[in-house]
Amino acid sequence: VSTQSTGDAADAAALFAVPDFVGDACKALASRIRGAVASVPFDDFHRNSARIIRTSVFGLDENMKVKDSFKFTANRLVITNVDIQSVEPVDQRTRDSLQKSVQLAIEITTNSQEASARHEAERLEQGAKGRLERQKINDEAEAEKARTELLKLQSMSAAVESTGQAKAEAQSRAESAKIEGQAAVEQAELKAQAQNIEAESELRRINDARKGELDYISATNALEVEKASKMAAIETEKFQNMVNTLKPENIAKIATSGHDNQLAMLRALGLQSTLITDGSTPLNLFNTAKGLVGSLPAPGHEDE
């Protein structure tokens, strides 16, 4: 906020031509803002509230850009900036609509994160299954190849059986045992590789699922903290406004009005001391009388 003056007496007098220039300026700005907000849909205002408010205050130039200032010609008051602290609907239905919109945005974000995590987990699972099936096919091919080699060796042993059955049988058993041992070793290695691939895939799936869950919990907690902070600020402002309206001295008088009335009534009756009870609270009159008598001065002290 600033003022423009050329230095002459007329301009100096115009600066104070409006007695309550702050109140008039606030009313004028509020009227312009209400008129602009009433002309746009709620969703548009919720998404572009800052731009709409600044446009309603400063207006647009010939290039459809927001002006830099707003001038009051009556007293040469110039508004150069508007700081928007918060925008809170006054109407309860509008506030409920805003709350539903925020909740819907949270739900959409949560569903999107869950769908992304689920899609990624399914993709990794399908990839792991594909690699496992391909490994199984390779293992079967290797086993078939080894079986073919075994059959070849068996045919070779059968061919040389005519030259020496004992030697051929010994040689064939040695070669067969060697091939079976190699096949068993290769099968064990391939099985270990398949188990390792499956374990890595399961670990990645679990990590992705946990990461998605942690992101969802963090986003939900942040939103809850923001909501609690805003509600606490609203309650604090409400209580402060109530205290400022009633004034502290009036609150103190209201709190002590009952005791003050009772004290004034006892003073009007001329009572020095009194004992008031109801029928549900018994009194020990013996101890009470003893206390009253004990409080009297002794006879010797009266003579003195």
PDB file of C-alpha atoms in Angstrom:
ATOM      1  CA  VAL A   1       0.000   0.000   0.000  1.00  0.00           C
ATOM      2  CA  SER A   2       1.319   3.449  -0.918  1.00  0.00           C
ATOM      3  CA  THR A   3       0.124   6.940  -1.837  1.00  0.00           C
ATOM      4  CA  GLN A   4       0.901   9.142  -4.844  1.00  0.00           C
ATOM      5  CA  SER A   5       1.338  12.882  -4.381  1.00  0.00           C
ATOM      6  CA  THR A   6       2.865  15.643  -6.482  1.00  0.00           C
ATOM      7  CA  GLY A   7       3.672  17.807  -3.447  1.00  0.00           C
ATOM      8  CA  ASP A   8       1.099  20.567  -3.805  1.00  0.00           C
ATOM      9  CA  ALA A   9      -1.553  21.445  -1.197  1.00  0.00           C
ATOM     10  CA  ALA A  10      -4.457  19.921  -3.163  1.00  0.00           C
ATOM     11  CA  ASP A  11      -2.746  16.543  -3.370  1.00  0.00           C
ATOM     12  CA  ALA A  12      -1.795  16.694   0.309  1.00  0.00           C
ATOM     13  CA  ALA A  13      -5.415  17.421   1.259  1.00  0.00           C
ATOM     14  CA  ALA A  14      -6.641  14.571  -0.973  1.00  0.00           C
ATOM     15  CA  LEU A  15      -4.556  12.091   1.017  1.00  0.00           C
ATOM     16  CA  PHE A  16      -6.816  12.661   4.038  1.00  0.00           C
ATOM     17  CA  ALA A  17     -10.074  13.209   2.161  1.00  0.00           C
ATOM     18  CA  VAL A  18     -11.379   9.763   3.216  1.00  0.00           C
ATOM     19  CA  PRO A  19     -11.448   9.362   7.031  1.00  0.00           C
ATOM     20  CA  ASP A  20     -11.487   5.535   7.194  1.00  0.00           C
ATOM     21  CA  PHE A  21      -9.490   4.865   4.043  1.00  0.00           C
ATOM     22  CA  VAL A  22      -8.301   1.445   5.286  1.00  0.00           C
ATOM     23  CA  GLY A  23     -11.838   0.219   5.941  1.00  0.00           C
ATOM     24  CA  ASP A  24     -13.109   1.605   2.645  1.00  0.00           C
ATOM     25  CA  ALA A  25     -10.217  -0.020   0.791  1.00  0.00           C
ATOM     26  CA  CYS A  26     -10.905  -3.391   2.469  1.00  0.00           C
ATOM     27  CA  LYS A  27     -14.620  -3.171   1.636  1.00  0.00           C
ATOM     28  CA  ALA A  28     -13.874  -2.277  -1.986  1.00  0.00           C
ATOM     29  CA  LEU A  29     -11.382  -5.115  -2.387  1.00  0.00           C
ATOM     30  CA  ALA A  30     -13.720  -7.586  -0.667  1.00  0.00           C
ATOM     31  CA  SER A  31     -16.568  -6.568  -2.981  1.00  0.00           C
ATOM     32  CA  ARG A  32     -14.410  -7.028  -6.084  1.00  0.00           C
ATOM     33  CA  ILE A  33     -13.191 -10.436  -4.847  1.00  0.00           C
ATOM     34  CA  ARG A  34     -16.716 -11.654  -4.007  1.00  0.00           C
ATOM     35  CA  GLY A  35     -17.980 -10.575  -7.400  1.00  0.00           C
ATOM     36  CA  ALA A  36     -15.148 -12.369  -9.205  1.00  0.00           C
ATOM     37  CA  VAL A  37     -15.484 -15.564  -7.119  1.00  0.00           C
ATOM     38  CA  ALA A  38     -19.267 -15.668  -7.660  1.00  0.00           C
ATOM     39  CA  SER A  39     -18.775 -15.669 -11.441  1.00  0.00           C
ATOM     40  CA  VAL A  40     -16.553 -18.780 -11.675  1.00  0.00           C
ATOM     41  CA  PRO A  41     -17.317 -22.462 -10.908  1.00  0.00           C
ATOM     42  CA  PHE A  42     -16.151 -23.941  -7.618  1.00  0.00           C
ATOM     43  CA  ASP A  43     -13.644 -26.350  -9.209  1.00  0.00           C
ATOM     44  CA  ASP A  44     -12.075 -23.545 -11.258  1.00  0.00           C
ATOM     45  CA  PHE A  45     -11.752 -21.337  -8.176  1.00  0.00           C
ATOM     46  CA  HIS A  46     -10.320 -24.221  -6.122  1.00  0.00           C
ATOM     47  CA  ARG A  47      -7.569 -24.791  -8.706  1.00  0.00           C
ATOM     48  CA  ASN A  48      -6.815 -21.141  -9.575  1.00  0.00           C
ATOM     49  CA  SER A  49      -7.805 -19.208  -6.448  1.00  0.00           C
ATOM     50  CA  ALA A  50      -4.655 -17.052  -6.295  1.00  0.00           C
ATOM     51  CA  ARG A  51      -4.887 -15.967  -9.937  1.00  0.00           C
ATOM     52  CA  ILE A  52      -8.615 -15.215  -9.687  1.00  0.00           C
ATOM     53  CA  ILE A  53      -8.175 -13.104  -6.529  1.00  0.00           C
ATOM     54  CA  ARG A  54      -5.275 -11.083  -7.963  1.00  0.00           C
ATOM     55  CA  THR A  55      -7.168 -10.546 -11.217  1.00  0.00           C
ATOM     56  CA  SER A  56     -10.267  -9.342  -9.340  1.00  0.00           C
ATOM     57  CA  VAL A  57      -8.200  -6.868  -7.274  1.00  0.00           C
ATOM     58  CA  PHE A  58      -5.875  -5.392  -9.926  1.00  0.00           C
ATOM     59  CA  GLY A  59      -7.832  -6.074 -13.129  1.00  0.00           C
ATOM     60  CA  LEU A  60      -6.434  -6.850 -16.605  1.00  0.00           C
ATOM     61  CA  ASP A  61      -4.698  -4.563 -19.075  1.00  0.00           C
ATOM     62  CA  GLU A  62      -5.172  -4.471 -22.855  1.00  0.00           C
ATOM     63  CA  ASN A  63      -2.853  -7.504 -23.202  1.00  0.00           C
ATOM     64  CA  MET A  64      -5.039  -9.528 -20.778  1.00  0.00           C
ATOM     65  CA  LYS A  65      -2.304  -9.501 -18.130  1.00  0.00           C
ATOM     66  CA  VAL A  66      -2.782  -8.721 -14.446  1.00  0.00           C
ATOM     67  CA  LYS A  67      -2.015  -5.085 -13.677  1.00  0.00           C
ATOM     68  CA  ASP A  68       0.694  -4.093 -11.187  1.00  0.00           C
ATOM     69  CA  SER A  69      -1.468  -1.835  -8.976  1.00  0.00           C
ATOM     70  CA  PHE A  70      -4.977  -0.642  -8.111  1.00  0.00           C
ATOM     71  CA  LYS A  71      -5.508   3.094  -7.434  1.00  0.00           C
ATOM     72  CA  PHE A  72      -8.229   4.873  -5.430  1.00  0.00           C
ATOM     73  CA  THR A  73      -8.698   8.255  -7.100  1.00  0.00           C
ATOM     74  CA  ALA A  74     -10.493   9.803  -4.079  1.00  0.00           C
ATOM     75  CA  ASN A  75      -7.436   9.835  -1.816  1.00  0.00           C
ATOM     76  CA  ARG A  76      -4.695   8.626  -4.224  1.00  0.00           C
ATOM     77  CA  LEU A  77      -4.287   5.320  -2.324  1.00  0.00           C
ATOM     78  CA  VAL A  78      -2.448   2.680  -4.398  1.00  0.00           C
ATOM     79  CA  ILE A  79      -2.583  -1.073  -3.752  1.00  0.00           C
ATOM     80  CA  THR A  80       0.551  -2.689  -5.180  1.00  0.00           C
ATOM     81  CA  ASN A  81       0.394  -6.263  -3.884  1.00  0.00           C
ATOM     82  CA  VAL A  82      -2.021  -8.756  -2.337  1.00  0.00           C
ATOM     83  CA  ASP A  83      -0.678 -11.448   0.004  1.00  0.00           C
ATOM     84  CA  ILE A  84      -3.098 -14.398   0.089  1.00  0.00           C
ATOM     85  CA  GLN A  85      -2.594 -16.197   3.407  1.00  0.00           C
ATOM     86  CA  SER A  86      -5.440 -18.710   3.101  1.00  0.00           C
ATOM     87  CA  VAL A  87      -8.767 -19.279   1.341  1.00  0.00           C
ATOM     88  CA  GLU A  88     -11.495 -20.826   3.494  1.00  0.00           C
ATOM     89  CA  PRO A  89     -15.162 -21.105   2.402  1.00  0.00           C
ATOM     90  CA  VAL A  90     -17.726 -19.548   4.743  1.00  0.00           C
ATOM     91  CA  ASP A  91     -20.652 -21.621   3.499  1.00  0.00           C
ATOM     92  CA  GLN A  92     -20.846 -25.062   5.147  1.00  0.00           C
ATOM     93  CA  ARG A  93     -21.888 -26.764   1.910  1.00  0.00           C
ATOM     94  CA  THR A  94     -18.950 -25.248   0.093  1.00  0.00           C
ATOM     95  CA  ARG A  95     -16.618 -26.361   2.902  1.00  0.00           C
ATOM     96  CA  ASP A  96     -18.045 -29.896   2.689  1.00  0.00           C
ATOM     97  CA  SER A  97     -17.543 -29.888  -1.079  1.00  0.00           C
ATOM     98  CA  LEU A  98     -13.928 -28.784  -0.605  1.00  0.00           C
ATOM     99  CA  GLN A  99     -13.364 -31.557   1.959  1.00  0.00           C
ATOM    100  CA  LYS A 100     -14.869 -34.142  -0.394  1.00  0.00           C
ATOM    101  CA  SER A 101     -12.656 -32.874  -3.215  1.00  0.00           C
ATOM    102  CA  VAL A 102      -9.522 -33.213  -1.058  1.00  0.00           C
ATOM    103  CA  GLN A 103     -10.551 -36.717   0.064  1.00  0.00           C
ATOM    104  CA  LEU A 104     -11.245 -37.712  -3.534  1.00  0.00           C
ATOM    105  CA  ALA A 105      -7.805 -36.445  -4.586  1.00  0.00           C
ATOM    106  CA  ILE A 106      -6.204 -38.473  -1.781  1.00  0.00           C
ATOM    107  CA  GLU A 107      -8.144 -41.584  -2.814  1.00  0.00           C
ATOM    108  CA  ILE A 108      -7.200 -41.156  -6.477  1.00  0.00           C
ATOM    109  CA  THR A 109      -3.509 -40.744  -5.562  1.00  0.00           C
ATOM    110  CA  THR A 110      -3.634 -43.800  -3.295  1.00  0.00           C
ATOM    111  CA  ASN A 111      -5.322 -45.960  -5.945  1.00  0.00           C
ATOM    112  CA  SER A 112      -2.812 -44.803  -8.540  1.00  0.00           C
ATOM    113  CA  GLN A 113       0.130 -45.718  -6.299  1.00  0.00           C
ATOM    114  CA  GLU A 114      -1.404 -49.099  -5.492  1.00  0.00           C
ATOM    115  CA  ALA A 115      -2.069 -49.809  -9.189  1.00  0.00           C
ATOM    116  CA  SER A 116       1.501 -48.826 -10.113  1.00  0.00           C
ATOM    117  CA  ALA A 117       2.983 -51.058  -7.409  1.00  0.00           C
ATOM    118  CA  ARG A 118       0.702 -53.956  -8.391  1.00  0.00           C
ATOM    119  CA  HIS A 119       1.550 -53.545 -12.088  1.00  0.00           C
ATOM    120  CA  GLU A 120       5.286 -53.473 -11.335  1.00  0.00           C
ATOM    121  CA  ALA A 121       5.005 -56.578  -9.135  1.00  0.00           C
ATOM    122  CA  GLU A 122       3.058 -58.423 -11.834  1.00  0.00           C
ATOM    123  CA  ARG A 123       5.598 -57.376 -14.460  1.00  0.00           C
ATOM    124  CA  LEU A 124       8.488 -58.660 -12.348  1.00  0.00           C
ATOM    125  CA  GLU A 125       6.610 -61.880 -11.610  1.00  0.00           C
ATOM    126  CA  GLN A 126       5.915 -62.474 -15.308  1.00  0.00           C
ATOM    127  CA  GLY A 127       9.548 -61.771 -16.136  1.00  0.00           C
ATOM    128  CA  ALA A 128      10.737 -64.212 -13.493  1.00  0.00           C
ATOM    129  CA  LYS A 129       8.316 -66.869 -14.741  1.00  0.00           C
ATOM    130  CA  GLY A 130       9.537 -66.329 -18.305  1.00  0.00           C
ATOM    131  CA  ARG A 131      13.165 -66.698 -17.287  1.00  0.00           C
ATOM    132  CA  LEU A 132      12.316 -69.802 -15.251  1.00  0.00           C
ATOM    133  CA  GLU A 133      10.468 -71.426 -18.171  1.00  0.00           C
ATOM    134  CA  ARG A 134      13.331 -70.581 -20.513  1.00  0.00           C
ATOM    135  CA  GLN A 135      15.781 -72.112 -18.045  1.00  0.00           C
ATOM    136  CA  LYS A 136      13.637 -75.241 -17.807  1.00  0.00           C
ATOM    137  CA  ILE A 137      13.621 -75.546 -21.597  1.00  0.00           C
ATOM    138  CA  ASN A 138      17.407 -75.126 -21.694  1.00  0.00           C
ATOM    139  CA  ASP A 139      17.777 -77.749 -18.974  1.00  0.00           C
ATOM    140  CA  GLU A 140      15.582 -80.182 -20.890  1.00  0.00           C
ATOM    141  CA  ALA A 141      17.611 -79.519 -24.038  1.00  0.00           C
ATOM    142  CA  GLU A 142      20.852 -80.153 -22.191  1.00  0.00           C
ATOM    143  CA  ALA A 143      19.399 -83.331 -20.688  1.00  0.00           C
ATOM    144  CA  GLU A 144      18.256 -84.495 -24.112  1.00  0.00           C
ATOM    145  CA  LYS A 145      21.683 -83.736 -25.495  1.00  0.00           C
ATOM    146  CA  ALA A 146      23.284 -85.730 -22.717  1.00  0.00           C
ATOM    147  CA  ARG A 147      20.818 -88.568 -23.355  1.00  0.00           C
ATOM    148  CA  THR A 148      21.752 -88.470 -27.050  1.00  0.00           C
ATOM    149  CA  GLU A 149      25.435 -88.693 -26.161  1.00  0.00           C
ATOM    150  CA  LEU A 150      24.627 -91.579 -23.852  1.00  0.00           C
ATOM    151  CA  LEU A 151      22.782 -93.425 -26.616  1.00  0.00           C
ATOM    152  CA  LYS A 152      25.690 -92.758 -28.969  1.00  0.00           C
ATOM    153  CA  LEU A 153      28.145 -94.204 -26.498  1.00  0.00           C
ATOM    154  CA  GLN A 154      25.856 -97.159 -25.902  1.00  0.00           C
ATOM    155  CA  SER A 155      25.778 -97.828 -29.664  1.00  0.00           C
ATOM    156  CA  MET A 156      29.553 -97.507 -29.775  1.00  0.00           C
ATOM    157  CA  SER A 157      29.897 -99.988 -26.928  1.00  0.00           C
ATOM    158  CA  ALA A 158      27.549-102.348 -28.712  1.00  0.00           C
ATOM    159  CA  ALA A 159      29.683-102.016 -31.860  1.00  0.00           C
ATOM    160  CA  VAL A 160      32.904-102.867 -30.067  1.00  0.00           C
ATOM    161  CA  GLU A 161      31.222-105.640 -28.112  1.00  0.00           C
ATOM    162  CA  SER A 162      32.164-108.063 -30.885  1.00  0.00           C
ATOM    163  CA  THR A 163      35.896-107.336 -30.337  1.00  0.00           C
ATOM    164  CA  GLY A 164      35.778-107.744 -26.597  1.00  0.00           C
ATOM    165  CA  GLN A 165      32.635-107.885 -24.571  1.00  0.00           C
ATOM    166  CA  ALA A 166      34.349-107.435 -21.227  1.00  0.00           C
ATOM    167  CA  LYS A 167      36.431-104.457 -22.349  1.00  0.00           C
ATOM    168  CA  ALA A 168      33.473-102.855 -24.076  1.00  0.00           C
ATOM    169  CA  GLU A 169      31.235-103.317 -21.035  1.00  0.00           C
ATOM    170  CA  ALA A 170      33.859-101.833 -18.735  1.00  0.00           C
ATOM    171  CA  GLN A 171      34.441 -98.903 -21.057  1.00  0.00           C
ATOM    172  CA  SER A 172      30.729 -98.300 -21.536  1.00  0.00           C
ATOM    173  CA  ARG A 173      30.052 -98.397 -17.783  1.00  0.00           C
ATOM    174  CA  ALA A 174      32.873 -95.916 -17.155  1.00  0.00           C
ATOM    175  CA  GLU A 175      31.671 -93.559 -19.853  1.00  0.00           C
ATOM    176  CA  SER A 176      28.063 -93.925 -18.697  1.00  0.00           C
ATOM    177  CA  ALA A 177      29.006 -93.172 -15.106  1.00  0.00           C
ATOM    178  CA  LYS A 178      31.028 -90.171 -16.251  1.00  0.00           C
ATOM    179  CA  ILE A 179      28.146 -88.824 -18.345  1.00  0.00           C
ATOM    180  CA  GLU A 180      25.633 -89.416 -15.562  1.00  0.00           C
ATOM    181  CA  GLY A 181      27.902 -87.635 -13.095  1.00  0.00           C
ATOM    182  CA  GLN A 182      28.355 -84.681 -15.429  1.00  0.00           C
ATOM    183  CA  ALA A 183      24.613 -84.571 -16.110  1.00  0.00           C
ATOM    184  CA  ALA A 184      23.851 -84.652 -12.386  1.00  0.00           C
ATOM    185  CA  VAL A 185      26.349 -81.843 -11.733  1.00  0.00           C
ATOM    186  CA  GLU A 186      24.950 -79.729 -14.547  1.00  0.00           C
ATOM    187  CA  GLN A 187      21.379 -80.403 -13.447  1.00  0.00           C
ATOM    188  CA  ALA A 188      22.251 -79.392  -9.867  1.00  0.00           C
ATOM    189  CA  GLU A 189      23.905 -76.187 -11.085  1.00  0.00           C
ATOM    190  CA  LEU A 190      20.955 -75.328 -13.301  1.00  0.00           C
ATOM    191  CA  LYS A 191      18.520 -76.025 -10.459  1.00  0.00           C
ATOM    192  CA  ALA A 192      20.530 -73.777  -8.127  1.00  0.00           C
ATOM    193  CA  GLN A 193      20.493 -70.994 -10.741  1.00  0.00           C
ATOM    194  CA  ALA A 194      16.728 -71.344 -11.171  1.00  0.00           C
ATOM    195  CA  GLN A 195      16.180 -71.171  -7.407  1.00  0.00           C
ATOM    196  CA  ASN A 196      18.430 -68.107  -7.172  1.00  0.00           C
ATOM    197  CA  ILE A 197      16.484 -66.341  -9.946  1.00  0.00           C
ATOM    198  CA  GLU A 198      13.165 -67.170  -8.272  1.00  0.00           C
ATOM    199  CA  ALA A 199      14.439 -65.935  -4.873  1.00  0.00           C
ATOM    200  CA  GLU A 200      15.717 -62.658  -6.367  1.00  0.00           C
ATOM    201  CA  SER A 201      12.383 -62.089  -8.116  1.00  0.00           C
ATOM    202  CA  GLU A 202      10.441 -62.692  -4.890  1.00  0.00           C
ATOM    203  CA  LEU A 203      12.771 -60.353  -2.982  1.00  0.00           C
ATOM    204  CA  ARG A 204      12.307 -57.555  -5.533  1.00  0.00           C
ATOM    205  CA  ARG A 205       8.545 -58.042  -5.437  1.00  0.00           C
ATOM    206  CA  ILE A 206       8.482 -57.818  -1.628  1.00  0.00           C
ATOM    207  CA  ASN A 207      10.714 -54.718  -1.636  1.00  0.00           C
ATOM    208  CA  ASP A 208       8.529 -52.976  -4.225  1.00  0.00           C
ATOM    209  CA  ALA A 209       5.383 -53.831  -2.260  1.00  0.00           C
ATOM    210  CA  ARG A 210       6.898 -52.498   0.969  1.00  0.00           C
ATOM    211  CA  LYS A 211       8.110 -49.340  -0.759  1.00  0.00           C
ATOM    212  CA  GLY A 212       4.643 -48.677  -2.153  1.00  0.00           C
ATOM    213  CA  GLU A 213       3.080 -49.270   1.259  1.00  0.00           C
ATOM    214  CA  LEU A 214       5.572 -46.919   2.945  1.00  0.00           C
ATOM    215  CA  ASP A 215       4.918 -44.209   0.340  1.00  0.00           C
ATOM    216  CA  TYR A 216       1.177 -44.566   0.899  1.00  0.00           C
ATOM    217  CA  ILE A 217       1.559 -44.387   4.714  1.00  0.00           C
ATOM    218  CA  SER A 218       3.867 -41.350   4.447  1.00  0.00           C
ATOM    219  CA  ALA A 219       1.448 -39.502   2.157  1.00  0.00           C
ATOM    220  CA  THR A 220      -1.510 -40.359   4.418  1.00  0.00           C
ATOM    221  CA  ASN A 221       0.341 -39.229   7.566  1.00  0.00           C
ATOM    222  CA  ALA A 222       1.409 -35.970   5.909  1.00  0.00           C
ATOM    223  CA  LEU A 223      -2.161 -35.224   4.924  1.00  0.00           C
ATOM    224  CA  GLU A 224      -3.448 -36.078   8.417  1.00  0.00           C
ATOM    225  CA  VAL A 225      -0.805 -33.813  10.011  1.00  0.00           C
ATOM    226  CA  GLU A 226      -1.727 -30.985   7.644  1.00  0.00           C
ATOM    227  CA  LYS A 227      -5.422 -31.483   8.400  1.00  0.00           C
ATOM    228  CA  ALA A 228      -4.793 -31.537  12.200  1.00  0.00           C
ATOM    229  CA  SER A 229      -2.635 -28.405  11.956  1.00  0.00           C
ATOM    230  CA  LYS A 230      -5.315 -26.514  10.024  1.00  0.00           C
ATOM    231  CA  MET A 231      -8.071 -27.646  12.409  1.00  0.00           C
ATOM    232  CA  ALA A 232      -5.955 -26.606  15.440  1.00  0.00           C
ATOM    233  CA  ALA A 233      -5.310 -23.205  13.862  1.00  0.00           C
ATOM    234  CA  ILE A 234      -9.052 -22.782  13.232  1.00  0.00           C
ATOM    235  CA  GLU A 235      -9.951 -23.733  16.839  1.00  0.00           C
ATOM    236  CA  THR A 236      -7.241 -21.447  18.237  1.00  0.00           C
ATOM    237  CA  GLU A 237      -8.447 -18.525  16.130  1.00  0.00           C
ATOM    238  CA  LYS A 238     -12.052 -19.240  17.172  1.00  0.00           C
ATOM    239  CA  PHE A 239     -11.155 -19.288  20.895  1.00  0.00           C
ATOM    240  CA  GLN A 240      -9.029 -16.124  20.528  1.00  0.00           C
ATOM    241  CA  ASN A 241     -11.890 -14.333  18.799  1.00  0.00           C
ATOM    242  CA  MET A 242     -14.287 -15.355  21.608  1.00  0.00           C
ATOM    243  CA  VAL A 243     -11.869 -14.092  24.263  1.00  0.00           C
ATOM    244  CA  ASN A 244     -11.289 -10.847  22.385  1.00  0.00           C
ATOM    245  CA  THR A 245     -15.056 -10.361  22.023  1.00  0.00           C
ATOM    246  CA  LEU A 246     -15.918 -10.997  25.692  1.00  0.00           C
ATOM    247  CA  LYS A 247     -12.825  -9.194  27.057  1.00  0.00           C
ATOM    248  CA  PRO A 248     -10.731 -10.735  29.892  1.00  0.00           C
ATOM    249  CA  GLU A 249     -12.308  -8.569  32.622  1.00  0.00           C
ATOM    250  CA  ASN A 250     -15.810  -9.724  31.637  1.00  0.00           C
ATOM    251  CA  ILE A 251     -14.722 -13.367  31.675  1.00  0.00           C
ATOM    252  CA  ALA A 252     -13.258 -12.884  35.187  1.00  0.00           C
ATOM    253  CA  LYS A 253     -16.515 -11.317  36.386  1.00  0.00           C
ATOM    254  CA  ILE A 254     -18.576 -14.165  34.922  1.00  0.00           C
ATOM    255  CA  ALA A 255     -16.327 -16.753  36.625  1.00  0.00           C
ATOM    256  CA  THR A 256     -16.646 -15.127  40.086  1.00  0.00           C
ATOM    257  CA  SER A 257     -20.238 -13.881  39.843  1.00  0.00           C
ATOM    258  CA  GLY A 258     -21.700 -16.771  41.918  1.00  0.00           C
ATOM    259  CA  HIS A 259     -19.320 -16.329  44.871  1.00  0.00           C
ATOM    260  CA  ASP A 260     -19.670 -12.531  44.773  1.00  0.00           C
ATOM    261  CA  ASN A 261     -23.477 -12.749  44.928  1.00  0.00           C
ATOM    262  CA  GLN A 262     -23.341 -15.164  47.888  1.00  0.00           C
ATOM    263  CA  LEU A 263     -20.871 -12.919  49.751  1.00  0.00           C
ATOM    264  CA  ALA A 264     -23.018  -9.825  49.131  1.00  0.00           C
ATOM    265  CA  MET A 265     -26.121 -11.670  50.401  1.00  0.00           C
ATOM    266  CA  LEU A 266     -24.373 -12.747  53.628  1.00  0.00           C
ATOM    267  CA  ARG A 267     -23.142  -9.216  54.240  1.00  0.00           C
ATOM    268  CA  ALA A 268     -26.662  -7.851  53.700  1.00  0.00           C
ATOM    269  CA  LEU A 269     -28.033 -10.335  56.307  1.00  0.00           C
ATOM    270  CA  GLY A 270     -25.367  -9.204  58.818  1.00  0.00           C
ATOM    271  CA  LEU A 271     -24.025 -12.723  59.426  1.00  0.00           C
ATOM    272  CA  GLN A 272     -20.487 -13.074  60.740  1.00  0.00           C
ATOM    273  CA  SER A 273     -20.330 -16.810  60.125  1.00  0.00           C
ATOM    274  CA  THR A 274     -22.742 -19.416  58.824  1.00  0.00           C
ATOM    275  CA  LEU A 275     -22.962 -23.140  58.152  1.00  0.00           C
ATOM    276  CA  ILE A 276     -25.058 -24.339  55.174  1.00  0.00           C
ATOM    277  CA  THR A 277     -25.613 -28.022  54.376  1.00  0.00           C
ATOM    278  CA  ASP A 278     -28.210 -30.269  52.749  1.00  0.00           C
ATOM    279  CA  GLY A 279     -30.007 -33.324  54.046  1.00  0.00           C
ATOM    280  CA  SER A 280     -27.664 -35.795  52.341  1.00  0.00           C
ATOM    281  CA  THR A 281     -24.501 -34.611  54.173  1.00  0.00           C
ATOM    282  CA  PRO A 282     -24.434 -35.453  57.949  1.00  0.00           C
ATOM    283  CA  LEU A 283     -22.652 -33.157  60.430  1.00  0.00           C
ATOM    284  CA  ASN A 284     -20.925 -34.061  63.695  1.00  0.00           C
ATOM    285  CA  LEU A 285     -22.493 -31.408  65.943  1.00  0.00           C
ATOM    286  CA  PHE A 286     -20.468 -32.511  68.955  1.00  0.00           C
ATOM    287  CA  ASN A 287     -17.183 -31.752  67.316  1.00  0.00           C
ATOM    288  CA  THR A 288     -18.678 -28.559  65.863  1.00  0.00           C
ATOM    289  CA  ALA A 289     -19.863 -27.365  69.317  1.00  0.00           C
ATOM    290  CA  LYS A 290     -16.531 -28.281  70.847  1.00  0.00           C
ATOM    291  CA  GLY A 291     -14.779 -26.241  68.209  1.00  0.00           C
ATOM    292  CA  LEU A 292     -17.057 -23.253  68.853  1.00  0.00           C
ATOM    293  CA  VAL A 293     -16.577 -23.447  72.640  1.00  0.00           C
ATOM    294  CA  GLY A 294     -12.849 -23.958  72.253  1.00  0.00           C
ATOM    295  CA  SER A 295     -12.657 -20.794  70.222  1.00  0.00           C
ATOM    296  CA  LEU A 296     -14.122 -18.705  73.113  1.00  0.00           C
ATOM    297  CA  PRO A 297     -11.611 -16.978  75.388  1.00  0.00           C
ATOM    298  CA  ALA A 298     -10.971 -18.395  78.879  1.00  0.00           C
ATOM    299  CA  PRO A 299     -12.667 -16.676  81.918  1.00  0.00           C
ATOM    300  CA  GLY A 300      -9.332 -15.620  83.363  1.00  0.00           C
ATOM    301  CA  HIS A 301      -8.497 -13.791  80.218  1.00  0.00           C
ATOM    302  CA  GLU A 302     -11.871 -12.010  80.284  1.00  0.00           C
ATOM    303  CA  ASP A 303     -11.152 -10.630  83.844  1.00  0.00           C
ATOM    304  CA  GLU A 304      -7.842  -9.388  82.788  1.00  0.00           C
TER     305      GLU A 304
END
